[in-house]
C-alpha cells in the first residue's frame, strides 16, 4: 500500500468529514480527493512519467496537500521546496532535482526571480491573477477529467526528495521511497493512536520531515488538519486551537519556548486537547515540566527522528515522562536502535556512543550524491551522528551531535547539558551554548540567552547559577543576551551564527 491508498480509504470511509481547515476554507475528504484526482489526471495527460520530479513551492494549504498527493498518484516524485528560501537556492534545488514541473504560489516573493531560472521545467501557478506563460491551477481543476487510475508503484519506487542542507555544489536531497513513507506513517499511528475523531492544529511546514509526517498521518486515518502558518501572533493561534477544539498539537522546542513566554496556556479552553508531541531537537526538561504544569491532563510525547529516517526513530511513552525526563525514549515499532563507537562496535549500557538505526523507514540515500550517502549508510544502518547513552531499562538519552560537541582543554562537553541548566534559571526563555575558538584551551564556552519578558539578567548571575549546578569547566566564560536566537525554518538553532565573540 501507499500513502495515496491510505488517503483513498479515508475518503471512502467518510467523504463528508472535514480534512483541512485553512483560514476561512473548510475542505472535506470528498472534495480533497476530487482535486487530487484532477491533478493526477492532468499530470498523466501531460505525459508525466513514473519517477519524474514535481517541485512544490507552496505554503501549508489545501493546495499543498492536493499537489503532494496528486503527484504521488500520477507516479511522480514530490520535491517540496523551502518557502523561506531565496531564488538562488530555489533554482539550485530545481536544477539538482531535475524537476520537470514546478507548482508554485503566484504570490511568492521570490517567484519573479525564480521563473527565468526554471529552464525546461514547466510551471503551474496557484492564485494566478494575470496572464503569464504558465498553467493556471484553477483552470486545471476545472478542465481535468476525473476518474483516471493512479499509476501503480512499488515500495522501493521513489516518492519524495527532501532537501536538508547544501544550497551550493551538491545539495543533500534525502530520497524517500513509497515504502519508507508508508512504514513510518504506520509506526507513528501505532504509538500516537490517532483516529478519525482526532484533529491537530499544525504550525510545522510540510516541506520538512516533521510537518510532512503530521500531514500524512492525519490524512491516513481520516483526521482533521487545522493549518496555522505563523506563530507571529501566538494568542490568535491559541484562540484557534480552543475554537476548533483540536485534540493534538505538535512543535519543536522553539515553538513551545515561544508559547510559554508569550501566552498563559491556562487562559484558554483546551479541554479537548489530549496530546502534545515534540521533536526537532532536544527540549529542555524545564520547559516540558512547565507544559505539564499548565496542561496536566494532556499526554506529552517526546520524540526523536531524522529526515534520513523519513521522520521518526524513537518516542518516550508519556506514562514514562516523569521517570525518564530528559530521555528520547525507545525505538518506534519496526525500528532498531543501537549505540556504536567510532569503529562501529556496540558500546555497553551506560556508555556513550553514536546512534545507529535500521528499519523500513531508512532512506535509500541522497539524490545524486553517492559520497554523502556512503558516509551515513552502512549495510542497511543509518549513522545518525547523534551521541547518546542507554540506561538499564533500555531508554536512550542524547548528549548532542558529534559535530556540536565543545572541546575545551581535555574535556568534551555537550552544549545540551549546559543549556538545560541555564533554562532552570528564572527569567530565561531560551538559551544556546556554543564553543568559541581559544588559543589556550582550543575552545571556550559561550552562552547566548533570550530573557523572558519583564526579566533582567546579568552575565554573573547566569555564571553563578551554572557554577552551582555544573563542573567548573562547564561554566560559560562568555554570556551574551539577545532578543531572539537565529533559527532555521524548522525551528532548529543556527549555532554557527553564534560563535563570534564580542570584544
Coordinates of C-alpha atoms in Angstrom, one line a residue:
X1 CA 0.0 0.0 0.0
X2 CA 1.0 3.7 -0.4
X3 CA 0.0 7.0 1.2
X4 CA -2.4 7.5 -1.7
X5 CA -4.1 4.2 -0.9
X6 CA -4.5 5.3 2.8
X7 CA -6.0 8.7 1.7
X8 CA -8.4 6.9 -0.6
X9 CA -9.5 4.6 2.2
X10 CA -10.2 7.7 4.4
X11 CA -12.3 9.2 1.6
X12 CA -14.3 6.0 1.2
X13 CA -15.0 5.7 4.9
X14 CA -16.2 9.3 5.4
X15 CA -16.2 11.6 2.3
X16 CA -18.1 14.3 4.1
X17 CA -15.7 14.6 7.1
X18 CA -13.5 17.7 7.2
X19 CA -10.0 17.1 6.1
X20 CA -8.3 20.5 6.1
X21 CA -9.3 23.9 7.6
X22 CA -7.2 26.8 6.4
X23 CA -8.2 30.4 7.2
X24 CA -11.9 30.6 6.0
X25 CA -11.8 27.4 4.0
X26 CA -13.0 24.0 5.2
X27 CA -12.3 21.2 2.8
X28 CA -14.0 17.8 3.1
X29 CA -12.3 14.5 2.3
X30 CA -14.5 14.0 -0.8
X31 CA -13.6 17.5 -2.1
X32 CA -9.9 16.9 -1.4
X33 CA -9.9 13.6 -3.3
X34 CA -11.7 15.2 -6.2
X35 CA -8.9 17.7 -6.6
X36 CA -6.2 15.1 -6.1
X37 CA -7.9 13.0 -8.9
X38 CA -7.9 16.1 -11.1
X39 CA -4.2 16.8 -10.7
X40 CA -3.4 13.1 -11.2
X41 CA -5.4 13.1 -14.5
X42 CA -3.8 16.3 -15.6
X43 CA -0.2 15.3 -15.0
X44 CA -0.7 11.9 -16.6
X45 CA -2.3 13.6 -19.6
X46 CA 0.7 15.9 -19.9
X47 CA 3.0 12.9 -20.2
X48 CA 4.5 12.8 -16.7
X49 CA 6.5 9.6 -16.4
X50 CA 6.9 7.5 -13.3
X51 CA 9.8 8.8 -11.2
X52 CA 9.8 12.4 -12.7
X53 CA 10.1 15.1 -10.1
X54 CA 7.5 17.7 -9.4
X55 CA 8.6 20.6 -7.2
X56 CA 6.2 22.4 -4.9
X57 CA 6.7 26.0 -3.7
X58 CA 3.6 26.3 -1.6
X59 CA 2.8 27.3 2.0
X60 CA 0.8 24.8 4.1
X61 CA -2.6 24.8 2.5
X62 CA -5.2 22.5 0.8
X63 CA -3.4 23.2 -2.4
X64 CA -0.2 21.8 -0.9
X65 CA -2.0 18.5 0.1
X66 CA -3.5 18.3 -3.4
X67 CA -0.2 18.9 -5.2
X68 CA 1.6 16.3 -3.0
X69 CA -1.0 13.5 -3.3
X70 CA -1.8 14.3 -6.9
X71 CA 1.8 14.0 -7.8
X72 CA 2.2 10.7 -5.9
X73 CA -1.0 9.3 -7.6
X74 CA 0.5 10.1 -11.0
X75 CA 3.7 8.3 -10.2
X76 CA 5.7 11.5 -9.7
X77 CA 8.2 12.3 -7.0
X78 CA 7.4 15.2 -4.7
X79 CA 10.2 17.8 -4.2
X80 CA 8.8 20.2 -1.6
X81 CA 10.9 23.4 -1.5
X82 CA 11.5 25.6 1.5
X83 CA 9.2 28.6 1.0
X84 CA 11.5 30.8 3.1
X85 CA 14.5 30.3 0.7
X86 CA 15.7 32.8 -1.8
X87 CA 15.5 32.4 -5.6
X88 CA 19.2 31.4 -5.8
X89 CA 18.7 28.4 -3.5
X90 CA 15.3 27.5 -5.0
X91 CA 16.8 27.5 -8.5
X92 CA 19.7 25.3 -7.4
X93 CA 17.3 22.7 -5.9
X94 CA 15.3 22.7 -9.1
X95 CA 18.3 22.1 -11.2
X96 CA 19.7 19.5 -8.8
X97 CA 16.5 17.5 -8.6
X98 CA 15.9 17.8 -12.4
X99 CA 12.2 18.7 -11.7
X100 CA 10.0 18.7 -14.8
X101 CA 7.2 20.6 -13.1
X102 CA 7.1 23.4 -10.6
X103 CA 3.8 24.1 -8.8
X104 CA 4.1 27.4 -7.0
X105 CA 2.1 30.2 -5.4
X106 CA 2.0 33.2 -7.7
X107 CA 2.2 35.4 -4.7
X108 CA 5.6 34.0 -3.5
X109 CA 8.0 36.9 -3.2
X110 CA 10.9 35.1 -5.0
X111 CA 8.8 33.8 -7.9
X112 CA 9.6 36.6 -10.3
X113 CA 13.3 36.0 -9.8
X114 CA 12.9 32.2 -10.0
X115 CA 10.9 31.9 -13.2
X116 CA 13.8 32.9 -15.5
X117 CA 15.9 30.1 -13.9
X118 CA 13.3 27.3 -14.5
X119 CA 14.7 26.3 -17.9
X120 CA 12.6 23.5 -19.4
X121 CA 10.7 23.0 -16.1
X122 CA 7.0 23.6 -16.7
X123 CA 5.2 25.9 -14.3
X124 CA 1.7 25.8 -12.7
X125 CA 0.6 28.7 -10.6
X126 CA -1.9 28.8 -7.7
X127 CA -3.5 32.2 -7.1
X128 CA -2.6 33.4 -10.6
X129 CA -4.1 36.8 -11.3
X130 CA -2.5 37.8 -14.6
X131 CA -1.8 36.1 -17.9
X132 CA 1.7 34.6 -18.0
X133 CA 3.2 31.7 -19.8
X134 CA 2.2 29.1 -17.2
X135 CA -0.6 26.7 -16.4
X136 CA -3.4 28.0 -14.1
X137 CA -4.3 25.9 -11.1
X138 CA -8.0 26.7 -11.2
X139 CA -8.2 26.0 -14.9
X140 CA -6.5 22.7 -14.3
X141 CA -9.1 21.8 -11.7
X142 CA -11.9 22.8 -13.9
X143 CA -10.9 21.0 -17.1
X144 CA -9.1 17.9 -15.9
X145 CA -11.1 14.6 -16.4
X146 CA -11.7 12.7 -13.2
X147 CA -11.5 9.0 -12.8
X148 CA -8.0 8.4 -14.1
X149 CA -6.4 5.4 -12.3
X150 CA -3.4 6.0 -10.1
X151 CA -0.1 4.9 -11.5
X152 CA 1.0 1.6 -9.9
X153 CA 4.2 1.8 -7.9
X154 CA 6.3 -0.5 -5.8
X155 CA 7.6 0.0 -2.2
X156 CA 11.1 0.7 -3.5
X157 CA 10.0 3.4 -6.0
X158 CA 11.0 6.9 -5.2
X159 CA 8.2 9.1 -3.7
X160 CA 9.8 12.2 -2.3
X161 CA 13.0 14.2 -2.1
X162 CA 13.5 16.5 0.9
X163 CA 16.5 18.9 0.8
X164 CA 18.1 19.3 4.3
X165 CA 21.2 21.4 3.6
X166 CA 23.7 22.4 1.0
X167 CA 22.4 25.2 -1.3
X168 CA 25.5 25.2 -3.5
X169 CA 27.6 22.5 -5.0
X170 CA 25.9 19.2 -4.2
X171 CA 22.8 19.7 -2.1
X172 CA 21.7 16.9 0.3
X173 CA 18.4 15.7 -1.0
X174 CA 17.0 12.9 1.1
X175 CA 15.3 10.3 -1.1
X176 CA 12.3 8.6 0.5
X177 CA 10.5 5.7 -1.1
X178 CA 6.8 4.8 -1.0
X179 CA 7.8 2.0 1.4
X180 CA 9.7 4.5 3.6
X181 CA 6.7 6.8 3.9
X182 CA 4.1 4.1 4.4
X183 CA 6.2 2.2 7.1
X184 CA 6.9 5.3 9.1
X185 CA 3.3 6.5 8.9
X186 CA 2.1 3.2 10.2
X187 CA 4.6 3.2 13.1
X188 CA 3.7 6.8 14.1
X189 CA 0.0 5.9 14.0
X190 CA 0.6 2.9 16.3
X191 CA 2.1 4.9 19.2
X192 CA 0.0 8.1 18.8
X193 CA -3.2 6.0 18.5
X194 CA -4.7 8.5 16.1
X195 CA -8.3 8.1 15.0
X196 CA -10.7 9.8 12.6
X197 CA -12.1 11.8 15.6
X198 CA -8.7 13.4 16.1
X199 CA -7.7 16.8 14.8
X200 CA -4.5 18.8 15.1
X201 CA -3.5 22.5 14.9
X202 CA -0.4 22.4 12.7
X203 CA 2.2 25.1 12.6
X204 CA 5.0 22.9 11.2
X205 CA 5.9 23.4 7.5
X206 CA 5.0 20.5 5.3
X207 CA 8.3 20.8 3.4
X208 CA 10.2 19.4 6.4
X209 CA 10.0 15.9 7.6
X210 CA 8.2 16.6 10.9
X211 CA 5.4 18.6 9.2
X212 CA 5.4 16.1 6.4
X213 CA 4.7 13.3 8.9
X214 CA 1.8 15.3 10.5
X215 CA 0.2 15.7 7.1
X216 CA 0.5 12.0 6.1
X217 CA -0.6 10.5 9.5
X218 CA -3.7 12.6 9.8
X219 CA -4.9 12.1 6.2
X220 CA -4.1 8.4 6.5
X221 CA -6.5 8.0 9.5
X222 CA -9.2 10.4 8.3
X223 CA -8.4 13.0 11.0
X224 CA -8.6 16.8 10.6
X225 CA -5.8 19.3 9.9
X226 CA -6.2 22.9 11.2
X227 CA -3.5 24.9 9.5
X228 CA -1.8 28.0 11.0
X229 CA 1.3 29.1 9.1
X230 CA 2.7 31.6 11.6
X231 CA 3.3 31.9 15.3
X232 CA 3.8 35.7 14.9
X233 CA 0.5 36.1 16.9
X234 CA 0.6 33.3 19.5
X235 CA -2.7 34.4 21.1
X236 CA -4.5 34.0 17.8
X237 CA -3.1 30.5 17.4
X238 CA -4.3 29.6 20.9
X239 CA -7.7 31.0 20.2
X240 CA -7.9 28.9 17.0
X241 CA -6.8 25.8 19.0
X242 CA -9.6 26.4 21.5
X243 CA -12.3 27.3 19.0
X244 CA -11.6 24.3 16.8
X245 CA -11.4 22.0 19.8
X246 CA -8.3 20.2 18.4
X247 CA -7.1 17.1 20.1
X248 CA -3.4 17.5 19.3
X249 CA -0.6 20.0 18.8
X250 CA 3.0 19.4 17.6
X251 CA 6.0 21.6 17.9
X252 CA 9.8 21.9 18.0
X253 CA 11.5 23.2 21.2
X254 CA 11.4 26.8 20.0
X255 CA 7.6 26.5 19.4
X256 CA 6.9 25.6 23.0
X257 CA 9.5 28.2 24.2
X258 CA 7.6 30.9 22.4
X259 CA 4.2 29.8 23.7
X260 CA 5.5 29.5 27.3
X261 CA 7.0 33.0 27.2
X262 CA 4.2 34.8 25.3
X263 CA 0.9 33.3 26.4
X264 CA -0.7 31.8 29.6
X265 CA -1.9 28.3 28.4
X266 CA -4.3 28.0 31.3
X267 CA -6.3 31.1 30.0
X268 CA -7.6 29.0 27.1
X269 CA -10.2 26.2 27.0
X270 CA -8.0 23.3 25.9
X271 CA -10.2 20.6 27.4
X272 CA -10.4 18.8 24.1
X273 CA -6.6 18.6 23.8
X274 CA -5.3 15.0 24.6
X275 CA -1.7 15.1 23.4
X276 CA 1.3 17.3 22.6
X277 CA 4.2 16.0 20.6
X278 CA 7.7 17.4 20.5
X279 CA 10.6 16.7 18.1
X280 CA 13.2 18.6 16.0
X281 CA 15.9 18.7 18.7
X282 CA 16.2 18.3 22.5
X283 CA 13.6 20.2 24.5
X284 CA 14.8 21.4 27.9
X285 CA 13.2 19.4 30.8
X286 CA 12.3 22.7 32.5
X287 CA 10.1 23.6 29.5
X288 CA 8.5 20.1 29.5
X289 CA 7.7 20.5 33.2
X290 CA 6.1 23.9 32.6
X291 CA 3.9 22.5 29.8
X292 CA 2.8 19.6 32.0
X293 CA 2.1 22.0 34.9
X294 CA -0.1 24.2 32.7
X295 CA -1.8 21.3 31.0
X296 CA -1.8 18.4 33.5
X297 CA -4.5 16.4 31.6
X298 CA -2.5 16.3 28.3
X299 CA -0.2 13.5 27.3
X300 CA 3.2 14.9 26.4
X301 CA 5.1 12.8 23.9
X302 CA 8.8 13.4 23.4
X303 CA 10.0 12.1 20.0
X304 CA 13.3 11.8 18.1
X305 CA 13.9 11.5 14.4
X306 CA 15.8 12.5 11.3
X307 CA 14.8 13.2 7.8
X308 CA 17.0 10.3 6.7
X309 CA 14.8 8.0 8.7
X310 CA 11.7 9.5 7.0
X311 CA 10.7 11.3 10.2
X312 CA 10.5 9.3 13.4
X313 CA 13.0 7.0 15.1
X314 CA 12.1 6.9 18.8
X315 CA 9.5 8.2 21.3
X316 CA 9.1 8.4 25.0
X317 CA 5.8 6.8 26.2
X318 CA 4.0 9.6 28.1
X319 CA 3.5 7.5 31.2
X320 CA 7.3 7.3 31.5
X321 CA 7.8 11.1 31.1
X322 CA 8.5 11.9 34.8
X323 CA 10.5 8.8 35.5
X324 CA 12.6 9.2 32.3
X325 CA 12.7 13.0 32.0
X326 CA 15.3 14.0 29.5
X327 CA 15.2 10.7 27.5
X328 CA 14.2 10.4 23.9
X329 CA 12.7 7.1 24.8
X330 CA 12.7 3.8 22.9
X331 CA 12.6 2.8 19.2
X332 CA 9.2 3.1 17.5
X333 CA 7.6 -0.1 16.1
X334 CA 9.6 -1.5 13.3
X335 CA 12.8 0.3 14.1
X336 CA 16.0 -1.0 15.7
X337 CA 18.4 1.4 17.5
X338 CA 22.0 0.6 18.6
X339 CA 24.8 2.7 20.1
X340 CA 28.2 2.1 18.5
X341 CA 31.7 3.6 18.9
X342 CA 33.8 5.2 16.2
X343 CA 34.8 1.8 14.9
X344 CA 31.2 0.6 14.5
X345 CA 31.4 -1.7 17.6
X346 CA 28.5 -1.8 20.1
X347 CA 29.0 0.0 23.4
X348 CA 27.9 -1.2 26.8
X349 CA 24.9 0.2 28.6
X350 CA 25.7 3.5 30.3
X351 CA 28.5 4.3 27.8
X352 CA 28.2 7.0 25.1
X353 CA 28.0 6.0 21.5
X354 CA 26.6 7.1 18.2
X355 CA 23.0 6.2 17.4
X356 CA 22.8 3.7 14.5
X357 CA 19.3 2.9 13.2
X358 CA 17.8 0.2 10.9
X359 CA 14.2 -0.3 9.6
X360 CA 11.9 0.1 6.6
X361 CA 11.9 3.9 7.2
X362 CA 15.6 4.4 6.4
X363 CA 16.3 6.3 3.2
X364 CA 17.9 4.6 0.2
X365 CA 20.4 7.6 0.0
X366 CA 20.9 11.2 -1.0
X367 CA 19.8 12.2 -4.5
X368 CA 22.8 12.2 -6.9
X369 CA 25.2 12.3 -4.0
X370 CA 26.8 8.8 -3.5
X371 CA 29.7 10.2 -1.5
X372 CA 27.4 11.7 1.2
X373 CA 25.3 8.5 1.1
X374 CA 28.3 6.3 1.8
X375 CA 29.2 8.4 4.8
X376 CA 25.9 7.8 6.6
X377 CA 24.7 4.4 5.4
X378 CA 26.5 1.2 6.4
X379 CA 25.0 -2.2 5.4
X380 CA 21.4 -1.0 5.9
X381 CA 22.2 1.0 9.0
X382 CA 21.9 4.8 9.3
X383 CA 24.6 6.5 11.2
X384 CA 22.8 9.5 12.7
X385 CA 25.7 11.5 14.1
X386 CA 23.9 11.9 17.4
X387 CA 25.7 10.8 20.6
X388 CA 23.7 9.1 23.3
X389 CA 23.7 6.6 26.2
X390 CA 21.2 3.9 27.1
X391 CA 20.1 3.3 30.7
X392 CA 19.5 -0.1 32.3
X393 CA 15.9 -0.1 31.2
X394 CA 16.8 0.5 27.5
X395 CA 15.9 4.2 27.3
X396 CA 18.1 6.5 25.2
X397 CA 19.4 9.9 26.3
X398 CA 21.0 12.1 23.7
X399 CA 24.2 14.0 24.7
X400 CA 24.2 16.1 21.5
X401 CA 25.6 15.8 18.0
X402 CA 29.2 14.8 17.5
X403 CA 29.6 18.0 15.4
X404 CA 28.2 20.2 18.2
X405 CA 30.5 18.9 21.0
X406 CA 32.7 21.6 22.6
X407 CA 36.3 20.6 23.1
X408 CA 37.8 22.7 25.9
X409 CA 41.2 21.6 27.3
X410 CA 41.0 17.9 27.8
X411 CA 37.2 17.9 28.1
X412 CA 34.5 17.1 25.5
X413 CA 31.3 18.9 26.6
X414 CA 27.7 18.6 25.3
X415 CA 26.1 22.1 24.9
X416 CA 22.7 20.5 25.7
X417 CA 23.7 19.8 29.3
X418 CA 24.7 23.5 29.9
X419 CA 21.6 24.8 28.1
X420 CA 19.3 22.7 30.3
X421 CA 21.0 24.1 33.4
X422 CA 20.6 27.7 32.2
X423 CA 16.9 27.2 31.4
X424 CA 16.3 26.3 35.1
X425 CA 17.1 29.9 36.0
X426 CA 14.1 32.1 36.5
X427 CA 13.8 34.6 33.7
X428 CA 15.3 32.6 30.9
X429 CA 13.1 32.0 27.8
X430 CA 15.7 30.3 25.5
X431 CA 19.4 29.5 25.6
X432 CA 22.0 28.3 23.2
X433 CA 25.6 27.2 24.0
X434 CA 28.5 27.0 21.5
X435 CA 32.2 26.8 21.5
X436 CA 34.4 29.8 20.7
X437 CA 37.9 29.4 19.4
X438 CA 40.6 30.0 22.1
X439 CA 44.4 29.9 21.7
X440 CA 45.0 28.1 25.0
X441 CA 42.0 25.8 25.6
X442 CA 41.0 25.2 21.9
X443 CA 37.5 26.4 22.7
X444 CA 35.8 28.2 25.5
X445 CA 32.1 28.1 26.3
X446 CA 29.7 30.8 25.2
X447 CA 26.0 31.1 26.2
X448 CA 23.5 33.3 24.3
X449 CA 20.3 33.8 26.2
X450 CA 16.9 35.2 25.4
X451 CA 15.4 36.6 28.6
X452 CA 11.7 36.3 29.4
X453 CA 9.7 39.4 29.0
X454 CA 10.0 41.6 32.1
X455 CA 13.1 39.9 33.5
X456 CA 16.5 41.5 33.7
X457 CA 19.6 39.2 33.8
X458 CA 23.3 39.8 34.3
X459 CA 26.1 37.6 33.0
X460 CA 27.5 37.0 36.5
X461 CA 24.0 35.8 37.6
X462 CA 24.0 33.2 34.9
X463 CA 27.5 32.1 35.6
X464 CA 26.9 31.8 39.4
X465 CA 23.7 29.7 38.7
X466 CA 25.8 27.4 36.4
X467 CA 28.6 27.2 39.0
X468 CA 26.1 25.8 41.5
X469 CA 24.9 23.1 39.1
X470 CA 27.9 22.2 36.8
X471 CA 31.5 21.4 37.0
X472 CA 33.7 24.5 36.8
X473 CA 35.0 23.7 33.3
X474 CA 31.4 23.7 32.1
X475 CA 30.6 27.2 33.2
X476 CA 30.3 29.6 30.3
X477 CA 33.1 32.1 30.0
X478 CA 31.1 34.3 27.8
X479 CA 27.4 35.2 28.4
X480 CA 25.5 37.4 25.9
X481 CA 21.8 38.3 25.7
X482 CA 19.7 38.6 22.5
X483 CA 16.1 39.3 21.6
X484 CA 15.9 36.1 19.7
X485 CA 18.1 33.1 18.5
X486 CA 18.8 32.6 14.8
X487 CA 16.8 29.5 13.6
X488 CA 16.1 27.6 10.5
X489 CA 12.5 27.4 9.2
X490 CA 12.0 24.2 11.1
X491 CA 13.0 25.9 14.4
X492 CA 16.5 24.5 14.9
X493 CA 19.1 26.9 16.2
X494 CA 21.8 28.0 13.7
X495 CA 24.7 27.6 16.2
X496 CA 27.3 28.6 13.6
X497 CA 25.9 32.2 13.7
X498 CA 26.5 32.4 17.5
X499 CA 30.2 31.6 17.6
X500 CA 31.5 35.2 17.1
X501 CA 32.7 36.6 20.5
X502 CA 32.0 40.3 21.2
X503 CA 35.0 42.3 22.3

